[in-house]
PDB file of C-alpha atoms in Angstrom:
ATOM      1  CA  MET A  27     135.777 113.420  77.806  1.00 60.00           C
ATOM      2  CA  GLY A  28     138.335 113.179  80.628  1.00 62.00           C
ATOM      3  CA  GLU A  29     137.523 112.994  84.327  1.00 60.00           C
ATOM      4  CA  PHE A  30     138.483 116.584  85.136  1.00 66.00           C
ATOM      5  CA  GLU A  31     136.602 118.002  82.154  1.00 70.00           C
ATOM      6  CA  LEU A  32     133.569 115.960  83.199  1.00 66.00           C
ATOM      7  CA  ILE A  33     133.716 117.375  86.737  1.00 68.00           C
ATOM      8  CA  ARG A  34     134.345 120.944  85.550  1.00 69.00           C
ATOM      9  CA  ARG A  35     131.519 120.879  83.036  1.00 72.00           C
ATOM     10  CA  PHE A  36     128.750 119.127  84.937  1.00 71.00           C
ATOM     11  CA  PHE A  37     129.404 119.255  88.672  1.00 72.00           C
ATOM     12  CA  VAL A  38     131.455 122.340  89.554  1.00 70.00           C
ATOM     13  CA  PRO A  39     128.485 124.581  88.573  1.00 68.00           C
ATOM     14  CA  LEU A  40     126.441 122.808  91.259  1.00 70.00           C
ATOM     15  CA  ALA A  41     129.083 123.541  93.854  1.00 67.00           C
ATOM     16  CA  ASN A  42     129.809 127.161  92.950  1.00 57.00           C
ATOM     17  CA  LYS A  43     126.379 128.288  94.174  1.00 56.00           C
ATOM     18  CA  ALA A  44     126.478 126.162  97.297  1.00 54.00           C
ATOM     19  CA  MET A  45     129.183 127.606  99.541  1.00 57.00           C
ATOM     20  CA  THR A  46     127.852 128.253 103.036  1.00 71.00           C
ATOM     21  CA  ASP A  47     129.291 129.275 106.371  1.00 81.00           C
ATOM     22  CA  GLN A  48     129.638 125.561 107.195  1.00 90.00           C
ATOM     23  CA  LEU A  49     130.971 124.379 103.814  1.00 90.00           C
ATOM     24  CA  VAL A  50     134.217 126.340 103.809  1.00 88.00           C
ATOM     25  CA  LEU A  51     135.817 124.674 100.774  1.00 86.00           C
ATOM     26  CA  GLY A  52     134.072 122.721  98.037  1.00 83.00           C
ATOM     27  CA  PRO A  53     135.288 120.858  94.935  1.00 82.00           C
ATOM     28  CA  GLY A  54     138.683 121.546  93.405  1.00 79.00           C
ATOM     29  CA  ASP A  55     141.138 120.742  96.193  1.00 83.00           C
ATOM     30  CA  ASP A  56     142.323 117.467  97.714  1.00 88.00           C
ATOM     31  CA  CYS A  57     139.540 117.619 100.287  1.00 91.00           C
ATOM     32  CA  ALA A  58     136.478 119.667 101.079  1.00 90.00           C
ATOM     33  CA  ILE A  59     136.356 121.511 104.402  1.00 92.00           C
ATOM     34  CA  GLN A  60     133.294 121.547 106.623  1.00 93.00           C
ATOM     35  CA  ARG A  61     133.151 123.733 109.715  1.00 93.00           C
ATOM     36  CA  VAL A  62     131.011 122.255 112.492  1.00 95.00           C
ATOM     37  CA  PRO A  63     129.569 125.016 114.698  1.00 95.00           C
ATOM     38  CA  GLU A  64     130.189 124.903 118.427  1.00 96.00           C
ATOM     39  CA  GLY A  65     127.510 122.934 120.221  1.00 97.00           C
ATOM     40  CA  ARG A  66     126.617 120.836 117.160  1.00 97.00           C
ATOM     41  CA  ASP A  67     127.295 117.172 116.368  1.00 98.00           C
ATOM     42  CA  LEU A  68     128.305 116.044 112.879  1.00 98.00           C
ATOM     43  CA  VAL A  69     125.896 113.431 111.471  1.00 98.00           C
ATOM     44  CA  PHE A  70     126.838 111.549 108.296  1.00 97.00           C
ATOM     45  CA  SER A  71     125.703 108.584 106.232  1.00 98.00           C
ATOM     46  CA  VAL A  72     126.416 106.980 102.859  1.00 98.00           C
ATOM     47  CA  ASP A  73     124.165 105.204 100.346  1.00 97.00           C
ATOM     48  CA  THR A  74     124.938 103.477  97.058  1.00 97.00           C
ATOM     49  CA  LEU A  75     122.551 102.856  94.162  1.00 97.00           C
ATOM     50  CA  VAL A  76     123.611 100.226  91.609  1.00 97.00           C
ATOM     51  CA  GLU A  77     122.073  99.683  88.182  1.00 96.00           C
ATOM     52  CA  GLY A  78     120.154  96.420  88.104  1.00 93.00           C
ATOM     53  CA  VAL A  79     119.808  96.342  91.900  1.00 92.00           C
ATOM     54  CA  HIS A  80     118.269  99.682  92.871  1.00 93.00           C
ATOM     55  CA  PHE A  81     117.114 100.946  89.479  1.00 93.00           C
ATOM     56  CA  PRO A  82     116.658  99.361  86.038  1.00 93.00           C
ATOM     57  CA  ALA A  83     118.907  99.702  83.019  1.00 92.00           C
ATOM     58  CA  ASN A  84     118.139 102.793  80.928  1.00 91.00           C
ATOM     59  CA  TYR A  85     116.607 104.526  83.951  1.00 95.00           C
ATOM     60  CA  SER A  86     116.062 108.275  83.572  1.00 96.00           C
ATOM     61  CA  PRO A  87     119.298 110.072  84.563  1.00 97.00           C
ATOM     62  CA  PHE A  88     117.297 113.063  85.852  1.00 98.00           C
ATOM     63  CA  CYS A  89     115.270 110.791  88.141  1.00 98.00           C
ATOM     64  CA  LEU A  90     118.437 108.977  89.207  1.00 98.00           C
ATOM     65  CA  GLY A  91     120.105 112.249  90.211  1.00 98.00           C
ATOM     66  CA  TRP A  92     117.132 113.264  92.346  1.00 98.00           C
ATOM     67  CA  ARG A  93     116.559 109.811  93.770  1.00 98.00           C
ATOM     68  CA  ALA A  94     120.175 109.152  94.742  1.00 98.00           C
ATOM     69  CA  LEU A  95     120.381 112.348  96.777  1.00 98.00           C
ATOM     70  CA  ALA A  96     116.915 111.874  98.299  1.00 98.00           C
ATOM     71  CA  VAL A  97     117.706 108.331  99.449  1.00 98.00           C
ATOM     72  CA  ALA A  98     120.866 109.469 101.217  1.00 98.00           C
ATOM     73  CA  THR A  99     119.362 112.641 102.681  1.00 98.00           C
ATOM     74  CA  SER A 100     116.449 110.679 104.145  1.00 98.00           C
ATOM     75  CA  ASP A 101     118.852 109.217 106.721  1.00 98.00           C
ATOM     76  CA  LEU A 102     119.557 112.740 107.965  1.00 98.00           C
ATOM     77  CA  ALA A 103     115.810 113.306 108.317  1.00 98.00           C
ATOM     78  CA  ALA A 104     115.478 110.182 110.464  1.00 98.00           C
ATOM     79  CA  MET A 105     117.977 111.565 112.980  1.00 98.00           C
ATOM     80  CA  GLY A 106     116.571 115.086 112.964  1.00 98.00           C
ATOM     81  CA  ALA A 107     119.662 116.542 111.310  1.00 98.00           C
ATOM     82  CA  THR A 108     119.929 119.732 109.299  1.00 96.00           C
ATOM     83  CA  PRO A 109     121.613 118.972 105.923  1.00 96.00           C
ATOM     84  CA  VAL A 110     124.891 120.716 105.116  1.00 94.00           C
ATOM     85  CA  CYS A 111     126.738 119.039 102.241  1.00 94.00           C
ATOM     86  CA  PHE A 112     127.281 115.836 100.298  1.00 95.00           C
ATOM     87  CA  THR A 113     129.962 114.081  98.283  1.00 96.00           C
ATOM     88  CA  LEU A 114     129.309 112.136  95.095  1.00 95.00           C
ATOM     89  CA  ALA A 115     131.126 109.065  93.764  1.00 96.00           C
ATOM     90  CA  LEU A 116     129.915 108.292  90.250  1.00 95.00           C
ATOM     91  CA  THR A 117     130.894 105.149  88.342  1.00 96.00           C
ATOM     92  CA  LEU A 118     130.059 105.276  84.627  1.00 94.00           C
ATOM     93  CA  PRO A 119     130.528 102.822  81.760  1.00 94.00           C
ATOM     94  CA  GLU A 120     131.172 105.847  79.516  1.00 90.00           C
ATOM     95  CA  ALA A 121     130.922 109.631  79.713  1.00 83.00           C
ATOM     96  CA  GLN A 122     127.871 110.580  77.638  1.00 88.00           C
ATOM     97  CA  PRO A 123     127.349 114.377  77.785  1.00 88.00           C
ATOM     98  CA  GLU A 124     123.565 114.226  77.363  1.00 92.00           C
ATOM     99  CA  TRP A 125     123.201 111.621  80.132  1.00 93.00           C
ATOM    100  CA  LEU A 126     125.499 113.581  82.443  1.00 92.00           C
ATOM    101  CA  ALA A 127     123.661 116.854  81.828  1.00 91.00           C
ATOM    102  CA  ASP A 128     120.321 115.259  82.749  1.00 95.00           C
ATOM    103  CA  PHE A 129     121.800 113.538  85.808  1.00 96.00           C
ATOM    104  CA  ALA A 130     123.382 116.791  86.988  1.00 93.00           C
ATOM    105  CA  GLN A 131     120.060 118.615  86.540  1.00 94.00           C
ATOM    106  CA  GLY A 132     118.228 116.059  88.676  1.00 96.00           C
ATOM    107  CA  LEU A 133     120.947 116.245  91.302  1.00 96.00           C
ATOM    108  CA  ALA A 134     120.871 120.055  91.278  1.00 92.00           C
ATOM    109  CA  LYS A 135     117.082 120.134  91.615  1.00 95.00           C
ATOM    110  CA  ALA A 136     117.229 117.819  94.621  1.00 96.00           C
ATOM    111  CA  SER A 137     120.145 119.759  96.117  1.00 94.00           C
ATOM    112  CA  ASP A 138     118.141 122.982  95.939  1.00 92.00           C
ATOM    113  CA  ASN A 139     115.002 121.369  97.353  1.00 95.00           C
ATOM    114  CA  PHE A 140     116.766 119.707 100.273  1.00 95.00           C
ATOM    115  CA  GLY A 141     119.128 122.587 101.063  1.00 92.00           C
ATOM    116  CA  ILE A 142     122.291 120.490 100.799  1.00 93.00           C
ATOM    117  CA  ALA A 143     125.465 121.510  98.943  1.00 91.00           C
ATOM    118  CA  LEU A 144     127.804 119.474  96.740  1.00 92.00           C
ATOM    119  CA  ALA A 145     131.188 119.425  98.496  1.00 92.00           C
ATOM    120  CA  GLY A 146     133.186 117.182  96.160  1.00 89.00           C
ATOM    121  CA  GLY A 147     133.474 113.673  94.841  1.00 88.00           C
ATOM    122  CA  ASP A 148     135.049 111.267  92.409  1.00 89.00           C
ATOM    123  CA  THR A 149     134.332 109.674  89.035  1.00 88.00           C
ATOM    124  CA  THR A 150     135.578 106.403  87.611  1.00 90.00           C
ATOM    125  CA  ARG A 151     134.826 103.956  84.793  1.00 94.00           C
ATOM    126  CA  GLY A 152     132.771 100.829  85.439  1.00 96.00           C
ATOM    127  CA  PRO A 153     129.186  99.555  85.739  1.00 96.00           C
ATOM    128  CA  LEU A 154     126.786 102.396  86.555  1.00 97.00           C
ATOM    129  CA  ALA A 155     126.619 103.145  90.288  1.00 98.00           C
ATOM    130  CA  VAL A 156     126.060 106.254  92.388  1.00 98.00           C
ATOM    131  CA  SER A 157     127.373 106.641  95.942  1.00 98.00           C
ATOM    132  CA  ILE A 158     126.460 109.703  97.983  1.00 98.00           C
ATOM    133  CA  GLN A 159     127.684 110.581 101.455  1.00 98.00           C
ATOM    134  CA  VAL A 160     125.614 113.214 103.236  1.00 98.00           C
ATOM    135  CA  HIS A 161     126.693 115.419 106.128  1.00 97.00           C
ATOM    136  CA  GLY A 162     124.396 117.250 108.517  1.00 97.00           C
ATOM    137  CA  THR A 163     124.452 118.617 112.043  1.00 97.00           C
ATOM    138  CA  VAL A 164     122.262 118.433 115.128  1.00 98.00           C
ATOM    139  CA  THR A 165     122.390 120.122 118.505  1.00 98.00           C
ATOM    140  CA  GLN A 166     124.939 118.210 120.542  1.00 98.00           C
ATOM    141  CA  GLY A 167     123.483 115.033 122.035  1.00 97.00           C
ATOM    142  CA  SER A 168     120.043 115.485 120.467  1.00 98.00           C
ATOM    143  CA  ALA A 169     120.124 113.155 117.431  1.00 98.00           C
ATOM    144  CA  ILE A 170     117.147 110.785 117.278  1.00 98.00           C
ATOM    145  CA  ARG A 171     118.335 107.181 117.457  1.00 98.00           C
ATOM    146  CA  ARG A 172     116.707 103.829 116.835  1.00 97.00           C
ATOM    147  CA  SER A 173     117.319 102.678 120.399  1.00 97.00           C
ATOM    148  CA  GLY A 174     115.017 104.911 122.466  1.00 97.00           C
ATOM    149  CA  ALA A 175     111.542 103.412 121.989  1.00 98.00           C
ATOM    150  CA  ARG A 176     109.665 102.689 125.238  1.00 98.00           C
ATOM    151  CA  PRO A 177     106.547 100.651 126.066  1.00 98.00           C
ATOM    152  CA  GLY A 178     103.470 102.818 125.619  1.00 98.00           C
ATOM    153  CA  ASP A 179     104.960 104.906 122.822  1.00 99.00           C
ATOM    154  CA  LEU A 180     102.792 105.439 119.788  1.00 99.00           C
ATOM    155  CA  ILE A 181     104.124 104.176 116.452  1.00 99.00           C
ATOM    156  CA  CYS A 182     103.568 106.676 113.654  1.00 99.00           C
ATOM    157  CA  VAL A 183     104.493 107.088 110.009  1.00 98.00           C
ATOM    158  CA  SER A 184     104.853 110.326 108.091  1.00 98.00           C
ATOM    159  CA  GLY A 185     102.906 109.418 104.957  1.00 97.00           C
ATOM    160  CA  PRO A 186     101.424 106.758 102.669  1.00 98.00           C
ATOM    161  CA  LEU A 187     103.280 103.486 102.195  1.00 98.00           C
ATOM    162  CA  GLY A 188     103.605 100.860  99.477  1.00 98.00           C
ATOM    163  CA  ALA A 189     103.287 102.990  96.347  1.00 98.00           C
ATOM    164  CA  ALA A 190     106.992 103.017  95.500  1.00 97.00           C
ATOM    165  CA  GLY A 191     107.073  99.235  95.736  1.00 96.00           C
ATOM    166  CA  ALA A 192     104.073  98.977  93.439  1.00 97.00           C
ATOM    167  CA  ALA A 193     105.800 101.273  90.946  1.00 97.00           C
ATOM    168  CA  LEU A 194     108.433  98.641  90.125  1.00 94.00           C
ATOM    169  CA  GLU A 195     105.870  96.904  87.923  1.00 93.00           C
ATOM    170  CA  PHE A 196     105.403 100.028  85.807  1.00 95.00           C
ATOM    171  CA  LEU A 197     108.941 101.423  85.501  1.00 92.00           C
ATOM    172  CA  GLU A 198     109.208 100.497  81.841  1.00 88.00           C
ATOM    173  CA  ALA A 199     105.651 101.444  80.874  1.00 87.00           C
ATOM    174  CA  THR A 200     105.673 103.727  77.818  1.00 87.00           C
ATOM    175  CA  ALA A 201     102.242 105.253  78.481  1.00 91.00           C
ATOM    176  CA  PRO A 202     101.352 104.757  82.159  1.00 94.00           C
ATOM    177  CA  ALA A 203      97.761 105.383  83.202  1.00 96.00           C
ATOM    178  CA  SER A 204      96.858 108.009  85.797  1.00 97.00           C
ATOM    179  CA  ASP A 205      97.009 105.674  88.813  1.00 97.00           C
ATOM    180  CA  GLU A 206     100.293 104.223  87.579  1.00 97.00           C
ATOM    181  CA  LYS A 207     101.753 107.733  87.279  1.00 97.00           C
ATOM    182  CA  ALA A 208     100.841 108.410  90.903  1.00 98.00           C
ATOM    183  CA  VAL A 209     102.775 105.416  92.222  1.00 98.00           C
ATOM    184  CA  LEU A 210     105.665 106.041  89.811  1.00 98.00           C
ATOM    185  CA  ALA A 211     106.055 109.564  91.200  1.00 98.00           C
ATOM    186  CA  ARG A 212     106.567 108.070  94.665  1.00 98.00           C
ATOM    187  CA  TYR A 213     109.418 105.949  93.293  1.00 97.00           C
ATOM    188  CA  HIS A 214     111.089 108.533  91.068  1.00 97.00           C
ATOM    189  CA  PHE A 215     110.920 111.521  93.408  1.00 98.00           C
ATOM    190  CA  PRO A 216     110.977 110.541  97.096  1.00 98.00           C
ATOM    191  CA  GLU A 217     110.872 113.472  99.531  1.00 97.00           C
ATOM    192  CA  PRO A 218     113.052 113.220 102.650  1.00 98.00           C
ATOM    193  CA  ARG A 219     111.013 114.365 105.666  1.00 98.00           C
ATOM    194  CA  LEU A 220     113.638 116.859 106.788  1.00 98.00           C
ATOM    195  CA  ALA A 221     111.361 119.460 108.379  1.00 97.00           C
ATOM    196  CA  LEU A 222     109.454 116.792 110.303  1.00 98.00           C
ATOM    197  CA  GLY A 223     112.682 115.160 111.468  1.00 98.00           C
ATOM    198  CA  GLN A 224     113.846 118.458 112.928  1.00 97.00           C
ATOM    199  CA  GLN A 225     110.464 118.967 114.635  1.00 97.00           C
ATOM    200  CA  LEU A 226     110.861 115.541 116.254  1.00 98.00           C
ATOM    201  CA  ILE A 227     114.089 116.519 118.041  1.00 98.00           C
ATOM    202  CA  GLY A 228     113.512 116.279 121.792  1.00 97.00           C
ATOM    203  CA  ARG A 229     110.082 114.739 121.208  1.00 98.00           C
ATOM    204  CA  ALA A 230     110.452 111.392 119.437  1.00 98.00           C
ATOM    205  CA  SER A 231     111.787 108.413 121.355  1.00 99.00           C
ATOM    206  CA  ALA A 232     113.134 106.718 118.207  1.00 99.00           C
ATOM    207  CA  ALA A 233     112.910 107.016 114.434  1.00 99.00           C
ATOM    208  CA  ILE A 234     114.027 105.370 111.207  1.00 99.00           C
ATOM    209  CA  ASP A 235     113.427 106.085 107.541  1.00 98.00           C
ATOM    210  CA  ILE A 236     111.495 103.417 105.669  1.00 98.00           C
ATOM    211  CA  SER A 237     113.858 102.232 102.959  1.00 96.00           C
ATOM    212  CA  ASP A 238     113.510  98.448 103.179  1.00 96.00           C
ATOM    213  CA  GLY A 239     109.839  98.160 104.163  1.00 97.00           C
ATOM    214  CA  LEU A 240     107.834  99.156 107.246  1.00 98.00           C
ATOM    215  CA  LEU A 241     108.030  95.808 109.041  1.00 97.00           C
ATOM    216  CA  ALA A 242     111.728  95.296 108.348  1.00 97.00           C
ATOM    217  CA  ASP A 243     112.690  98.819 109.383  1.00 98.00           C
ATOM    218  CA  LEU A 244     110.467  98.881 112.475  1.00 98.00           C
ATOM    219  CA  GLU A 245     112.190  95.649 113.537  1.00 98.00           C
ATOM    220  CA  HIS A 246     115.458  97.615 113.752  1.00 98.00           C
ATOM    221  CA  ILE A 247     113.869  99.973 116.283  1.00 98.00           C
ATOM    222  CA  LEU A 248     112.424  97.069 118.268  1.00 98.00           C
ATOM    223  CA  GLU A 249     115.696  95.144 118.374  1.00 98.00           C
ATOM    224  CA  GLN A 250     117.812  98.128 119.361  1.00 98.00           C
ATOM    225  CA  SER A 251     115.266  99.329 121.934  1.00 98.00           C
ATOM    226  CA  GLY A 252     114.576  95.889 123.433  1.00 98.00           C
ATOM    227  CA  VAL A 253     110.798  96.149 122.988  1.00 98.00           C
ATOM    228  CA  GLY A 254     107.962  94.754 120.885  1.00 98.00           C
ATOM    229  CA  ALA A 255     105.112  96.319 118.946  1.00 98.00           C
ATOM    230  CA  GLU A 256     101.580  95.890 117.696  1.00 97.00           C
ATOM    231  CA  LEU A 257     100.393  97.482 114.463  1.00 98.00           C
ATOM    232  CA  ASP A 258      96.830  98.057 113.289  1.00 97.00           C
ATOM    233  CA  ALA A 259      96.662  97.117 109.611  1.00 96.00           C
ATOM    234  CA  ASN A 260      93.553  99.243 109.144  1.00 95.00           C
ATOM    235  CA  SER A 261      95.500 102.368 110.142  1.00 97.00           C
ATOM    236  CA  ILE A 262      98.319 101.973 107.606  1.00 97.00           C
ATOM    237  CA  PRO A 263      98.068 104.960 105.208  1.00 98.00           C
ATOM    238  CA  MET A 264      98.004 104.157 101.490  1.00 98.00           C
ATOM    239  CA  LEU A 265      97.393 106.177  98.349  1.00 98.00           C
ATOM    240  CA  PRO A 266      93.943 105.597  96.832  1.00 98.00           C
ATOM    241  CA  GLU A 267      95.727 104.938  93.528  1.00 98.00           C
ATOM    242  CA  LEU A 268      97.618 102.070  95.160  1.00 98.00           C
ATOM    243  CA  ARG A 269      94.382 100.580  96.505  1.00 97.00           C
ATOM    244  CA  ARG A 270      92.780 100.753  93.062  1.00 97.00           C
ATOM    245  CA  LEU A 271      95.783  99.203  91.341  1.00 97.00           C
ATOM    246  CA  LYS A 272      96.451  96.421  93.827  1.00 96.00           C
ATOM    247  CA  GLY A 273      93.231  95.761  95.722  1.00 95.00           C
ATOM    248  CA  VAL A 274      93.790  93.450  98.687  1.00 92.00           C
ATOM    249  CA  ALA A 275      97.501  93.154  97.802  1.00 95.00           C
ATOM    250  CA  ALA A 276      98.011  96.851  98.619  1.00 97.00           C
ATOM    251  CA  LEU A 277      98.364  96.139 102.344  1.00 97.00           C
ATOM    252  CA  SER A 278     101.171  93.646 101.796  1.00 96.00           C
ATOM    253  CA  LEU A 279     103.054  96.268  99.781  1.00 97.00           C
ATOM    254  CA  ALA A 280     102.465  98.908 102.452  1.00 98.00           C
ATOM    255  CA  LEU A 281     103.872  96.596 105.122  1.00 97.00           C
ATOM    256  CA  THR A 282     106.804  95.083 103.286  1.00 97.00           C
ATOM    257  CA  ALA A 283     107.798  97.016 100.152  1.00 96.00           C
ATOM    258  CA  GLY A 284     110.737  99.394 100.305  1.00 92.00           C
ATOM    259  CA  ASP A 285     111.631 102.761  98.769  1.00 96.00           C
ATOM    260  CA  ASP A 286     108.969 104.844 100.544  1.00 96.00           C
ATOM    261  CA  TYR A 287     111.427 107.027 102.527  1.00 98.00           C
ATOM    262  CA  GLU A 288     108.751 108.076 104.971  1.00 98.00           C
ATOM    263  CA  LEU A 289     109.694 108.185 108.652  1.00 98.00           C
ATOM    264  CA  CYS A 290     108.617 105.553 111.168  1.00 99.00           C
ATOM    265  CA  VAL A 291     108.561 107.151 114.612  1.00 99.00           C
ATOM    266  CA  ALA A 292     108.070 106.036 118.209  1.00 99.00           C
ATOM    267  CA  ILE A 293     106.741 108.896 120.330  1.00 99.00           C
ATOM    268  CA  ALA A 294     105.133 109.198 123.763  1.00 99.00           C
ATOM    269  CA  PRO A 295     101.397 110.017 123.659  1.00 98.00           C
ATOM    270  CA  ASP A 296     101.830 113.376 125.413  1.00 98.00           C
ATOM    271  CA  GLN A 297     104.588 114.380 122.995  1.00 98.00           C
ATOM    272  CA  TYR A 298     102.407 113.362 120.066  1.00 98.00           C
ATOM    273  CA  ALA A 299      99.515 115.446 121.387  1.00 97.00           C
ATOM    274  CA  ALA A 300     101.786 118.482 121.671  1.00 96.00           C
ATOM    275  CA  LEU A 301     103.294 117.990 118.209  1.00 96.00           C
ATOM    276  CA  ALA A 302     100.166 117.049 116.237  1.00 94.00           C
ATOM    277  CA  PRO A 303      98.895 120.617 115.691  1.00 92.00           C
ATOM    278  CA  GLU A 304     102.290 121.624 114.284  1.00 93.00           C
ATOM    279  CA  VAL A 305     102.584 118.807 111.742  1.00 92.00           C
ATOM    280  CA  GLN A 306      98.939 118.979 110.582  1.00 85.00           C
ATOM    281  CA  GLY A 307      98.411 115.318 109.783  1.00 83.00           C
ATOM    282  CA  GLY A 308     102.066 114.614 109.045  1.00 91.00           C
ATOM    283  CA  LEU A 309     102.222 111.834 111.664  1.00 97.00           C
ATOM    284  CA  ILE A 310      99.710 108.993 111.361  1.00 98.00           C
ATOM    285  CA  ILE A 311      99.305 106.636 114.330  1.00 98.00           C
ATOM    286  CA  ILE A 312      99.536 102.990 113.225  1.00 98.00           C
ATOM    287  CA  GLY A 313     100.346 101.113 116.437  1.00 98.00           C
ATOM    288  CA  ARG A 314     101.966 101.068 119.844  1.00 98.00           C
ATOM    289  CA  ILE A 315     105.239  99.932 121.397  1.00 99.00           C
ATOM    290  CA  GLN A 316     104.824  97.056 123.875  1.00 98.00           C
ATOM    291  CA  GLN A 317     106.977  95.494 126.574  1.00 97.00           C
ATOM    292  CA  ALA A 318     106.637  91.967 125.177  1.00 96.00           C
ATOM    293  CA  SER A 319     109.028  91.189 122.343  1.00 95.00           C
ATOM    294  CA  GLY A 320     107.831  90.519 118.815  1.00 95.00           C
ATOM    295  CA  LEU A 321     105.962  92.407 116.126  1.00 96.00           C
ATOM    296  CA  ARG A 322     102.260  91.700 115.685  1.00 95.00           C
ATOM    297  CA  VAL A 323      99.912  93.012 112.996  1.00 96.00           C
ATOM    298  CA  THR A 324      96.199  93.048 113.826  1.00 94.00           C
ATOM    299  CA  GLY A 325      93.208  93.723 111.605  1.00 88.00           C
ATOM    300  CA  ALA A 326      94.321  91.684 108.597  1.00 73.00           C
ATOM    301  CA  ASP A 327      95.270  88.150 107.638  1.00 63.00           C
ATOM    302  CA  MET A 328      98.974  88.095 106.867  1.00 53.00           C
ATOM    303  CA  THR A 329      99.318  85.428 104.191  1.00 46.00           C
ATOM    304  CA  GLU A 330     102.813  86.482 103.132  1.00 45.00           C
ATOM    305  CA  SER A 331     106.086  86.558 105.024  1.00 44.00           C
ATOM    306  CA  PRO A 332     106.627  90.016 106.564  1.00 49.00           C
ATOM    307  CA  ALA A 333     110.092  90.481 105.075  1.00 51.00           C
ATOM    308  CA  GLY A 334     111.542  93.649 103.666  1.00 48.00           C
ATOM    309  CA  PHE A 335     114.412  94.207 101.269  1.00 44.00           C
ATOM    310  CA  ASP A 336     117.728  92.602 102.189  1.00 45.00           C
ATOM    311  CA  HIS A 337     120.718  93.041  99.858  1.00 41.00           C
ATOM    312  CA  PHE A 338     122.189  89.695 100.884  1.00 38.00           C
ATOM    313  CA  GLY A 339     118.973  87.818 101.532  1.00 44.00           C
ATOM    314  CA  ARG A 340     115.782  88.104  99.595  1.00 34.00           C
ATOM    315  CA  SER A 341     113.273  90.768  98.699  1.00 35.00           C
ATOM    316  CA  VAL A 342     109.496  90.753  98.529  1.00 27.00           C
TER     317      VAL A 342
END
């Protein structure tokens, strides 16, 4: 199957239903065309998933399609952006119709769920890798950055942590038990917190999506904001299934494991109080921003190094 037949058969159908007032021209020309409304800023980001680094060999193509788009779209959520469109660069060792059909279905399901349209892309031969660039918009000057945290801000997360990291142990299980299925679902089908991100516009001081682990990603906020933080280990939300599977090791996963794609948010106490009724438990307080530099975790003995995932360093 040639490149153009591959695109026509599996990916053009995704794009044909996705034209919007902002996506003026989708796949089929030299470029796509996005119209940015007056008073809006364009927000964009790119993520790459590589076989053997971000997912195992023989990973479900349906899950890969969903996961690749979710991972990229989560960055839009962190900045409070409204998704518009994405481009796909797909590198394949060979064009297998069954694999491509399943991948396209996963991608289409995620596209529908996240409200983001396929604008175009590219395919080439090589080791399996998926690169997705996402485009969104925010009201001009309103994007939530990592650099705005202030002493006294509350540190919150949008949901339970650590389960996706625990799932790595069970990815090749042929008959996972009930608790294992619960953590696997967090790995296979992450949910970008898009609605919450948009609610945080004008309220949050800073935000980041948790891709490389809570401690590692919170450090980015602290460094760029010039502040420190203290976390309460007893407040870190975790799935009960994770606690049953991992016991005392669950906390280490919640602090350091990646792939959760929840939001970590710094927000002033009065803003939190105003927002809390709207999000109905969707922001859990786990600590506070402090003037003194450094990141401290209270309420637990940290016997392991608080490192997150680093592509060119090491991972937990």
